[in-house]
Short mmCIF file of C-alpha atoms and ligand atoms in Angstrom, two decimals:
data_model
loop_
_atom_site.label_atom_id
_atom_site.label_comp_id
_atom_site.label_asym_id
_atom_site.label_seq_id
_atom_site.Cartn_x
_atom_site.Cartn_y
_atom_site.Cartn_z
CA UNK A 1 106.38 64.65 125.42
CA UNK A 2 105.60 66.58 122.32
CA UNK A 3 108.73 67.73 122.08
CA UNK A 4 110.68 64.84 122.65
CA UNK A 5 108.93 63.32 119.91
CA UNK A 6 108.33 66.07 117.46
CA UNK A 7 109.72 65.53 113.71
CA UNK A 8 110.19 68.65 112.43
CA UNK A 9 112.52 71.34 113.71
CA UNK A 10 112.85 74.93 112.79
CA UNK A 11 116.18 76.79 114.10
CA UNK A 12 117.73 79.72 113.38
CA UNK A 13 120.06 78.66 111.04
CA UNK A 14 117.35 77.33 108.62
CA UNK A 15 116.54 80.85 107.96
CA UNK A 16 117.17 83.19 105.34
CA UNK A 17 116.48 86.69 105.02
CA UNK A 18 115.50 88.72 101.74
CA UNK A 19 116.66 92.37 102.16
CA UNK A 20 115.91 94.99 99.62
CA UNK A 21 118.72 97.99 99.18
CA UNK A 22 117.44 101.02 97.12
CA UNK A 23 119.56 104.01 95.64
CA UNK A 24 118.30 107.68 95.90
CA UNK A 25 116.17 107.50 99.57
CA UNK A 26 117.84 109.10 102.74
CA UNK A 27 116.39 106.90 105.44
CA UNK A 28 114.38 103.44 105.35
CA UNK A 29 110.93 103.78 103.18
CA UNK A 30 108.40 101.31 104.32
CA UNK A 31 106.90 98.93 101.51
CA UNK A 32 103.01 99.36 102.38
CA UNK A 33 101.77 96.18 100.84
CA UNK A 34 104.58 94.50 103.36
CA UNK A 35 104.29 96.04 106.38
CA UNK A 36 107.25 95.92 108.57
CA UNK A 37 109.32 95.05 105.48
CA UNK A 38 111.20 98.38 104.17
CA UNK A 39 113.83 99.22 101.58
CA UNK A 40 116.91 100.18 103.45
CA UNK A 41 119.27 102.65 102.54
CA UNK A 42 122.57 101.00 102.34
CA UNK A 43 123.20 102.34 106.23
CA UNK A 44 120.49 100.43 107.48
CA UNK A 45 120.93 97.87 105.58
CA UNK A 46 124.30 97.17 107.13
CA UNK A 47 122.11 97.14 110.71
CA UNK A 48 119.50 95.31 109.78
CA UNK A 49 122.03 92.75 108.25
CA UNK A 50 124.04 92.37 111.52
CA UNK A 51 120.99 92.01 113.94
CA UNK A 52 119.88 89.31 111.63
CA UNK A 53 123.30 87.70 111.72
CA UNK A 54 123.34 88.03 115.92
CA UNK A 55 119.75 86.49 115.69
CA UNK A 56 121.66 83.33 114.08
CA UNK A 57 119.73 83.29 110.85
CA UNK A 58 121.78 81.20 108.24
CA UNK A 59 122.26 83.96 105.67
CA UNK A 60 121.06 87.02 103.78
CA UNK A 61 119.52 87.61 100.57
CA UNK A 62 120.01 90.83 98.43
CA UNK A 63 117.93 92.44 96.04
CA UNK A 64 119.02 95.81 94.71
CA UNK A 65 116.07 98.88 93.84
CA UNK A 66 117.81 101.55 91.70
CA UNK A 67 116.61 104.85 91.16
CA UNK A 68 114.20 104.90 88.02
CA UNK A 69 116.32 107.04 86.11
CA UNK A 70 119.10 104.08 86.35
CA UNK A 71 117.09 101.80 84.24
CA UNK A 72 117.87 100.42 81.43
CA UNK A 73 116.61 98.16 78.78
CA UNK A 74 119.82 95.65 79.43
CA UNK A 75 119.60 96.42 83.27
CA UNK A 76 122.92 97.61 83.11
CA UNK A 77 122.80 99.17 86.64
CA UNK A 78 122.86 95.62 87.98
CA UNK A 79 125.50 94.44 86.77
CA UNK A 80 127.70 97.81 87.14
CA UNK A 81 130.79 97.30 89.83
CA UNK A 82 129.07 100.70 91.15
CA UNK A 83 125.85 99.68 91.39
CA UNK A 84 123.20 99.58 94.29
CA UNK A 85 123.21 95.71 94.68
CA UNK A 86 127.31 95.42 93.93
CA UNK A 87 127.90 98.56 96.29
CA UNK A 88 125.62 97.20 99.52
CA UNK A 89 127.10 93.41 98.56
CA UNK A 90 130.50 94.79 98.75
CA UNK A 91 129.76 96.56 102.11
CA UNK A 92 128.17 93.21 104.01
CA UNK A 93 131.29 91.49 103.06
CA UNK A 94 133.25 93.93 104.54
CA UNK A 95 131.62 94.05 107.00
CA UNK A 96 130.61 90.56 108.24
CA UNK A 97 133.07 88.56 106.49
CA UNK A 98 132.06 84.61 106.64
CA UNK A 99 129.49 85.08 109.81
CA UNK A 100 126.96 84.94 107.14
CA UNK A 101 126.15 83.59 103.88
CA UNK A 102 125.64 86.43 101.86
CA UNK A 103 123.33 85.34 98.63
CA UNK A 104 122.49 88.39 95.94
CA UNK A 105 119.77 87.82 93.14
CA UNK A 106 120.96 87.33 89.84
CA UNK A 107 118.11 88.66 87.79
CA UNK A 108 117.81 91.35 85.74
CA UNK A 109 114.04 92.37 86.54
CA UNK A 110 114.69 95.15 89.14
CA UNK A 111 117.37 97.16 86.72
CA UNK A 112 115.47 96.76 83.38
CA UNK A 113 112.98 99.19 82.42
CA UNK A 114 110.52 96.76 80.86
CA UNK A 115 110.69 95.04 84.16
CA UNK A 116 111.31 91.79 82.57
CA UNK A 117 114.12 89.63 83.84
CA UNK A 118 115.80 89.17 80.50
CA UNK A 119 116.80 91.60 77.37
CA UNK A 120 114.35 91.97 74.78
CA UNK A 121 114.38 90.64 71.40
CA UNK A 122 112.80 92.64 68.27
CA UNK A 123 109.23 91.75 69.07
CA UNK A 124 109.38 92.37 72.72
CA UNK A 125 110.23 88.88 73.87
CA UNK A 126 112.67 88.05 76.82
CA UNK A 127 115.92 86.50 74.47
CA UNK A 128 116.67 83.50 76.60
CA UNK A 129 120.65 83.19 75.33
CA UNK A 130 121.15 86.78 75.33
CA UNK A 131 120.30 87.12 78.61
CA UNK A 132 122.74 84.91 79.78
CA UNK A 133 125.46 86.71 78.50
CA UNK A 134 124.13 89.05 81.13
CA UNK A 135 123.51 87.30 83.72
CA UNK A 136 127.19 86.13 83.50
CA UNK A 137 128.67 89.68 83.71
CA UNK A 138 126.15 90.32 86.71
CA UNK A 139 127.26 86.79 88.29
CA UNK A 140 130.89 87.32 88.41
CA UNK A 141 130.51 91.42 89.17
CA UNK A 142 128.83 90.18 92.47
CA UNK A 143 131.02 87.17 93.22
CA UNK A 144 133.75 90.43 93.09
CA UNK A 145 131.69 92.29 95.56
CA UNK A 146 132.21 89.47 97.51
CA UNK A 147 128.59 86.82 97.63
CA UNK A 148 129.14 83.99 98.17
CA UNK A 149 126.05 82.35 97.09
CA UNK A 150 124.11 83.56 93.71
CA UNK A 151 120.53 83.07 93.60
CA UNK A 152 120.14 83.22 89.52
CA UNK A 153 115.74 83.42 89.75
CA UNK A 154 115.04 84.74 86.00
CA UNK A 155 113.98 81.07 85.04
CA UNK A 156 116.03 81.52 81.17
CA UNK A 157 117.28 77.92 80.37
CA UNK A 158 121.12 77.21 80.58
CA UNK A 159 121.12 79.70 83.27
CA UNK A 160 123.24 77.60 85.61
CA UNK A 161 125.72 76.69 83.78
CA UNK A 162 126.25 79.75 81.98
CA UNK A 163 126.75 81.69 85.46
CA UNK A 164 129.04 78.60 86.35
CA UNK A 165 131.74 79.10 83.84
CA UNK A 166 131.25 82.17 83.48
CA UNK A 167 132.56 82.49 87.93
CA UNK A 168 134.79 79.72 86.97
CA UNK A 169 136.75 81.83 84.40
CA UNK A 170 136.95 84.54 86.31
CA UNK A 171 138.58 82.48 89.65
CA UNK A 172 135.23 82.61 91.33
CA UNK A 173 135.22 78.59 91.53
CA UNK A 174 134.23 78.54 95.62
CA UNK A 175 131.18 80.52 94.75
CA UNK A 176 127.74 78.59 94.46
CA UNK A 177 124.77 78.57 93.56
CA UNK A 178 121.50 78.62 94.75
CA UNK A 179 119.20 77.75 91.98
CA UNK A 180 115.46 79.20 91.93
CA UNK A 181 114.81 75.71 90.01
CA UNK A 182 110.35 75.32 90.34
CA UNK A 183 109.66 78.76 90.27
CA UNK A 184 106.10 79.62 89.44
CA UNK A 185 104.18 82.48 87.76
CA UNK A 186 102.32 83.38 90.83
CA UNK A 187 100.08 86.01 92.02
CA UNK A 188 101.83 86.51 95.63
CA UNK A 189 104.55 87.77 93.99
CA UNK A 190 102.29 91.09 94.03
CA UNK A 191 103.59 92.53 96.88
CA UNK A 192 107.39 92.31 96.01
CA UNK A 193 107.18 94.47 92.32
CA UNK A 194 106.29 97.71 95.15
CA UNK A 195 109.39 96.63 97.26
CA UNK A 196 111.42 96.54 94.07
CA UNK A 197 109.68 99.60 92.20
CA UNK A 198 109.14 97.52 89.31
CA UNK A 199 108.48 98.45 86.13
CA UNK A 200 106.95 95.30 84.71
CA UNK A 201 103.83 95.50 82.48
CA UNK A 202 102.37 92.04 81.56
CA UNK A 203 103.62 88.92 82.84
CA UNK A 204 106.36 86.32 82.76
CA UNK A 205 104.65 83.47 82.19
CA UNK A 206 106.69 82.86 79.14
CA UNK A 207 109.64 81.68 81.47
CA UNK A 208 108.66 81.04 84.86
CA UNK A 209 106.16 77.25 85.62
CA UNK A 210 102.45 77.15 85.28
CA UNK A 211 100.60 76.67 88.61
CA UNK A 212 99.05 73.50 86.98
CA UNK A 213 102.26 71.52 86.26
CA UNK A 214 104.45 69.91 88.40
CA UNK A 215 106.03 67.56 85.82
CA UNK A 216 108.21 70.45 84.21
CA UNK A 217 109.18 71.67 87.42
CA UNK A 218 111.10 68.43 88.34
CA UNK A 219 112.18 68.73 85.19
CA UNK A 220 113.85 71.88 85.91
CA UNK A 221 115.34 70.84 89.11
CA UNK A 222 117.21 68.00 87.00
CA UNK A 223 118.38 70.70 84.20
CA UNK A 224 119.61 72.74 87.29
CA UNK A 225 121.10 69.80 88.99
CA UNK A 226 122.26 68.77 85.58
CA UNK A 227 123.92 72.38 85.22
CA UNK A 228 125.78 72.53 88.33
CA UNK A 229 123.70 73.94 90.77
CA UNK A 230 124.95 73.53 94.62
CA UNK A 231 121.17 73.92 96.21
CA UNK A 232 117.70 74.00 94.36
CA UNK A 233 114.74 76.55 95.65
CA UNK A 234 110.98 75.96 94.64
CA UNK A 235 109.04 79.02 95.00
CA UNK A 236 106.41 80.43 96.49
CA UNK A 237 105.73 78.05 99.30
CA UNK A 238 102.41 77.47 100.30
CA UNK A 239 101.06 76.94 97.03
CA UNK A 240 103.65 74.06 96.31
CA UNK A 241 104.14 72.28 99.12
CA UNK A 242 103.82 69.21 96.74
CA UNK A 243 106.45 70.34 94.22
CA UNK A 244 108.87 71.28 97.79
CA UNK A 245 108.27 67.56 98.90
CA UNK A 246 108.71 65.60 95.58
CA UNK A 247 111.95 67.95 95.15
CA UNK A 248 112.98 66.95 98.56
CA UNK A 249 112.74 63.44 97.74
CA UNK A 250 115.05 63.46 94.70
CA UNK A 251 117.38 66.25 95.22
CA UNK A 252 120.97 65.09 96.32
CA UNK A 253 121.75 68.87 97.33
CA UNK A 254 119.83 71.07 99.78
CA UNK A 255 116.19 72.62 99.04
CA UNK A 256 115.36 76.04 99.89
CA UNK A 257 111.57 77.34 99.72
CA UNK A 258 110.69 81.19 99.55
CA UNK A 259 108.05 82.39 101.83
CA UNK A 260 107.15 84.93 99.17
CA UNK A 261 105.93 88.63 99.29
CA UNK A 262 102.03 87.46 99.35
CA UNK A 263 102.29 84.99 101.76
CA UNK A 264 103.72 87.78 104.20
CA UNK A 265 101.37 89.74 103.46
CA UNK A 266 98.31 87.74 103.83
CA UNK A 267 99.41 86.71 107.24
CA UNK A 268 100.20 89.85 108.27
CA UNK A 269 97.03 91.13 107.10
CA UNK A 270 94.38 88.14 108.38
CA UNK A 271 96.49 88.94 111.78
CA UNK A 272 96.19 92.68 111.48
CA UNK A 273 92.07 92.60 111.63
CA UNK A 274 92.45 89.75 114.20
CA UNK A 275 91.63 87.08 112.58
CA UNK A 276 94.14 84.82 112.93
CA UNK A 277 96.97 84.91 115.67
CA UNK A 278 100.11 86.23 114.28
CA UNK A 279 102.88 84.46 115.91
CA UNK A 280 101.06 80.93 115.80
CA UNK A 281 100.37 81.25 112.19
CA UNK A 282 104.09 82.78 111.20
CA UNK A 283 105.62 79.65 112.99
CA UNK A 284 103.09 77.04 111.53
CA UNK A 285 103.46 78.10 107.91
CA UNK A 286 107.59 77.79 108.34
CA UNK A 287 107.01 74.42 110.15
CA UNK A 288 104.88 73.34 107.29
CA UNK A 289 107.37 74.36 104.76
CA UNK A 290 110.41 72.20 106.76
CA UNK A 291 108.00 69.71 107.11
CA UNK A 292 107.49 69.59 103.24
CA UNK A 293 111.03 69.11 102.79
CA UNK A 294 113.09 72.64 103.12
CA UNK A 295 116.22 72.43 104.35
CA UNK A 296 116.36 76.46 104.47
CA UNK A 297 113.63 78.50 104.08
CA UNK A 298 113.68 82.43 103.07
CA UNK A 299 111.60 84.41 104.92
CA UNK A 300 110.79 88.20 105.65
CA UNK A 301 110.25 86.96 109.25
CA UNK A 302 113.69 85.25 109.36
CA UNK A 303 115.23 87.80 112.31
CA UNK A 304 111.84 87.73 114.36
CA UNK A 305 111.67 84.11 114.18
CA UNK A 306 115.16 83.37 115.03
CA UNK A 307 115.17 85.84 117.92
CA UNK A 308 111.72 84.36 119.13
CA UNK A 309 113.06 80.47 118.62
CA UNK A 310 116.77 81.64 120.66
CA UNK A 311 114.28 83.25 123.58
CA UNK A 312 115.50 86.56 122.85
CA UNK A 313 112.03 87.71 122.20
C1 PBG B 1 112.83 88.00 90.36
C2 PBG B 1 112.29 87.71 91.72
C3 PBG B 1 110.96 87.84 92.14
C4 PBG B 1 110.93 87.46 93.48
C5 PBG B 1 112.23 87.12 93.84
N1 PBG B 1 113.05 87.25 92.72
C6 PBG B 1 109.77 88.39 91.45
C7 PBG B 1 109.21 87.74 90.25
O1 PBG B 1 109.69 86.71 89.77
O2 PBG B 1 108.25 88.30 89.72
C8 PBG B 1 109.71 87.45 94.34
C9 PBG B 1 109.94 87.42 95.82
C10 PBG B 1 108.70 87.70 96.60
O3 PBG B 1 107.60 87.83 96.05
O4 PBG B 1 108.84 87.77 97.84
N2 PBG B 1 114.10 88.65 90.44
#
């Protein structure tokens, strides 16, 4: 009876996965602050990738770690043809053609060496417009490696529609977007600077949404909308389950949330000293997130759950 009359559903296909590729490492290196989470080495990236695509999640999401040498202050590494994120994006599309949807992150903040996700200006601010001249060059160099969905989550304004024209010039017109629209300056994102080595001293609360407004958040998903985007994100999750629904209710595209690097981790680590049961508590926070309005959630569970919700584990 419960399940006849349930209203929320979670399937496979409502799940994306992050997936972190790193240069300079021979096999898989675990990310200790996410356990089970590791940056792959573009080998196992290409098998983690295609269990998580015979799992039936809906797509995959890239994020590139170069080696700390590669940094720059423009993050030039990320948007180089040859680079770790263009090299494994170019790879997946090879191999897995259109069985997935293959989303990179177009951000600058794991190939700078300030660790921001913008360029600099003289007094060691991010430049909002001359960051989207890069971000630009890095959208259309990964539409070439062959994504087909750009997750632009560096929160400069304009950042939308500069990455539009910029794919539409280059022919790149069936490639979307996938706006990180609400996206906060939160403390969960803790765990994620050790999977991406980063570099970043300070904070980014000069571009990315105080926790205490949700007023200029909507107001961002209408700039994005406004812009061009094809799907809106509000991240983290759990935190703004508020935000998720009012951007739900107004959004004529789909909503993604991102089950960030700190909400892993706290579940992982409650259910790691026993006090809370994993596998109840990974499935309730991604109902709760659907339930807030997500159409697709990312999530470093997203092959785990999908196996588990297909029987297959
Ligand atoms: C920025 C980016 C971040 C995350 C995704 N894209 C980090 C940040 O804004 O500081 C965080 C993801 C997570 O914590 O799981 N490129």
């Amino acid at each position: 009876m419960r399940r006849l009359v349930a209203e929320t559903s979670l399937e496979p296909r409502h799940l994306v996965l992050p997936m972190f590729v790193a240069d300079g490492i021979d096999e898989p290196r675990p990310i200790s602050s996410m356990p089970g989470v590791v940056q792959h080495t573009q080998d196992s990236l290409r098998e983690a990738a295609s269990e998580a695509v015979a799992a039936g999640v809906g797509g995959l999401m890239l994020f590139g770690v170069p080696r700390p040498e590669d940094k720059d202050a423009r993050g030039t590494c990320g948007v180089a043809p040859e680079g770790v994120l263009n090299r494994a994006l170019r790879s997946l599309a090879t191999e897995l053609g259109d069985e997935t949807v293959l989303m990179a992150d177009t951000c600058l903040d794991e190939f700078t060496d300030h660790g921001h996700c913008g360029v600099l200006d003289a007094a060691g601010g991010v430049d909002n417009d001359a960051t989207l001249k890069q971000y630009a060059d890095m959208a259309v160099a990964q539409a070439d490696a062959g994504a087909h969905l750009l997750g632009p989550s560096g929160m400069m304004d304009g950042q939308v529609a500069a990455i539009r024209a910029a794919l539409d010039a280059a022919g790149h017109q069936e490639v979307g977007q996938l706006a990180y629209a609400a996206k906060y300056a939160s403390a969960f994102y803790g765990p994620f600077r050790e999977a991406v080595g980063s570099s970043l001293h300070g904070d980014r609360r000069t571009y990315q949404q105080d926790p205490a407004n949700r007023r200029e958040s909507l107001r961002e998903v209408d700039l994005d909308l406004a812009e061009g985007a094809d799907m809106v994100m509000v991240k983290p999750a759990m935190s703004y389950l508020d935000v998720l629904r009012e951007t739900a209710d107004r959004s004529p595209v789909p909503v993604a949330a991102y089950q960030i690097s700190g909400e892993y981790a706290m579940i992982t680590a409650a259910a790691q000293n026993g006090w809370i049961d994993r596998d109840a508590a990974i499935l309730e926070s991604l109902v709760g997130i659907r339930r807030a309005g997500a159409d697709i959630v990312l999530t470093y569970w997203a092959t785990e759950v999908a196996q588990r919700l297909s029987g297959r584990r």
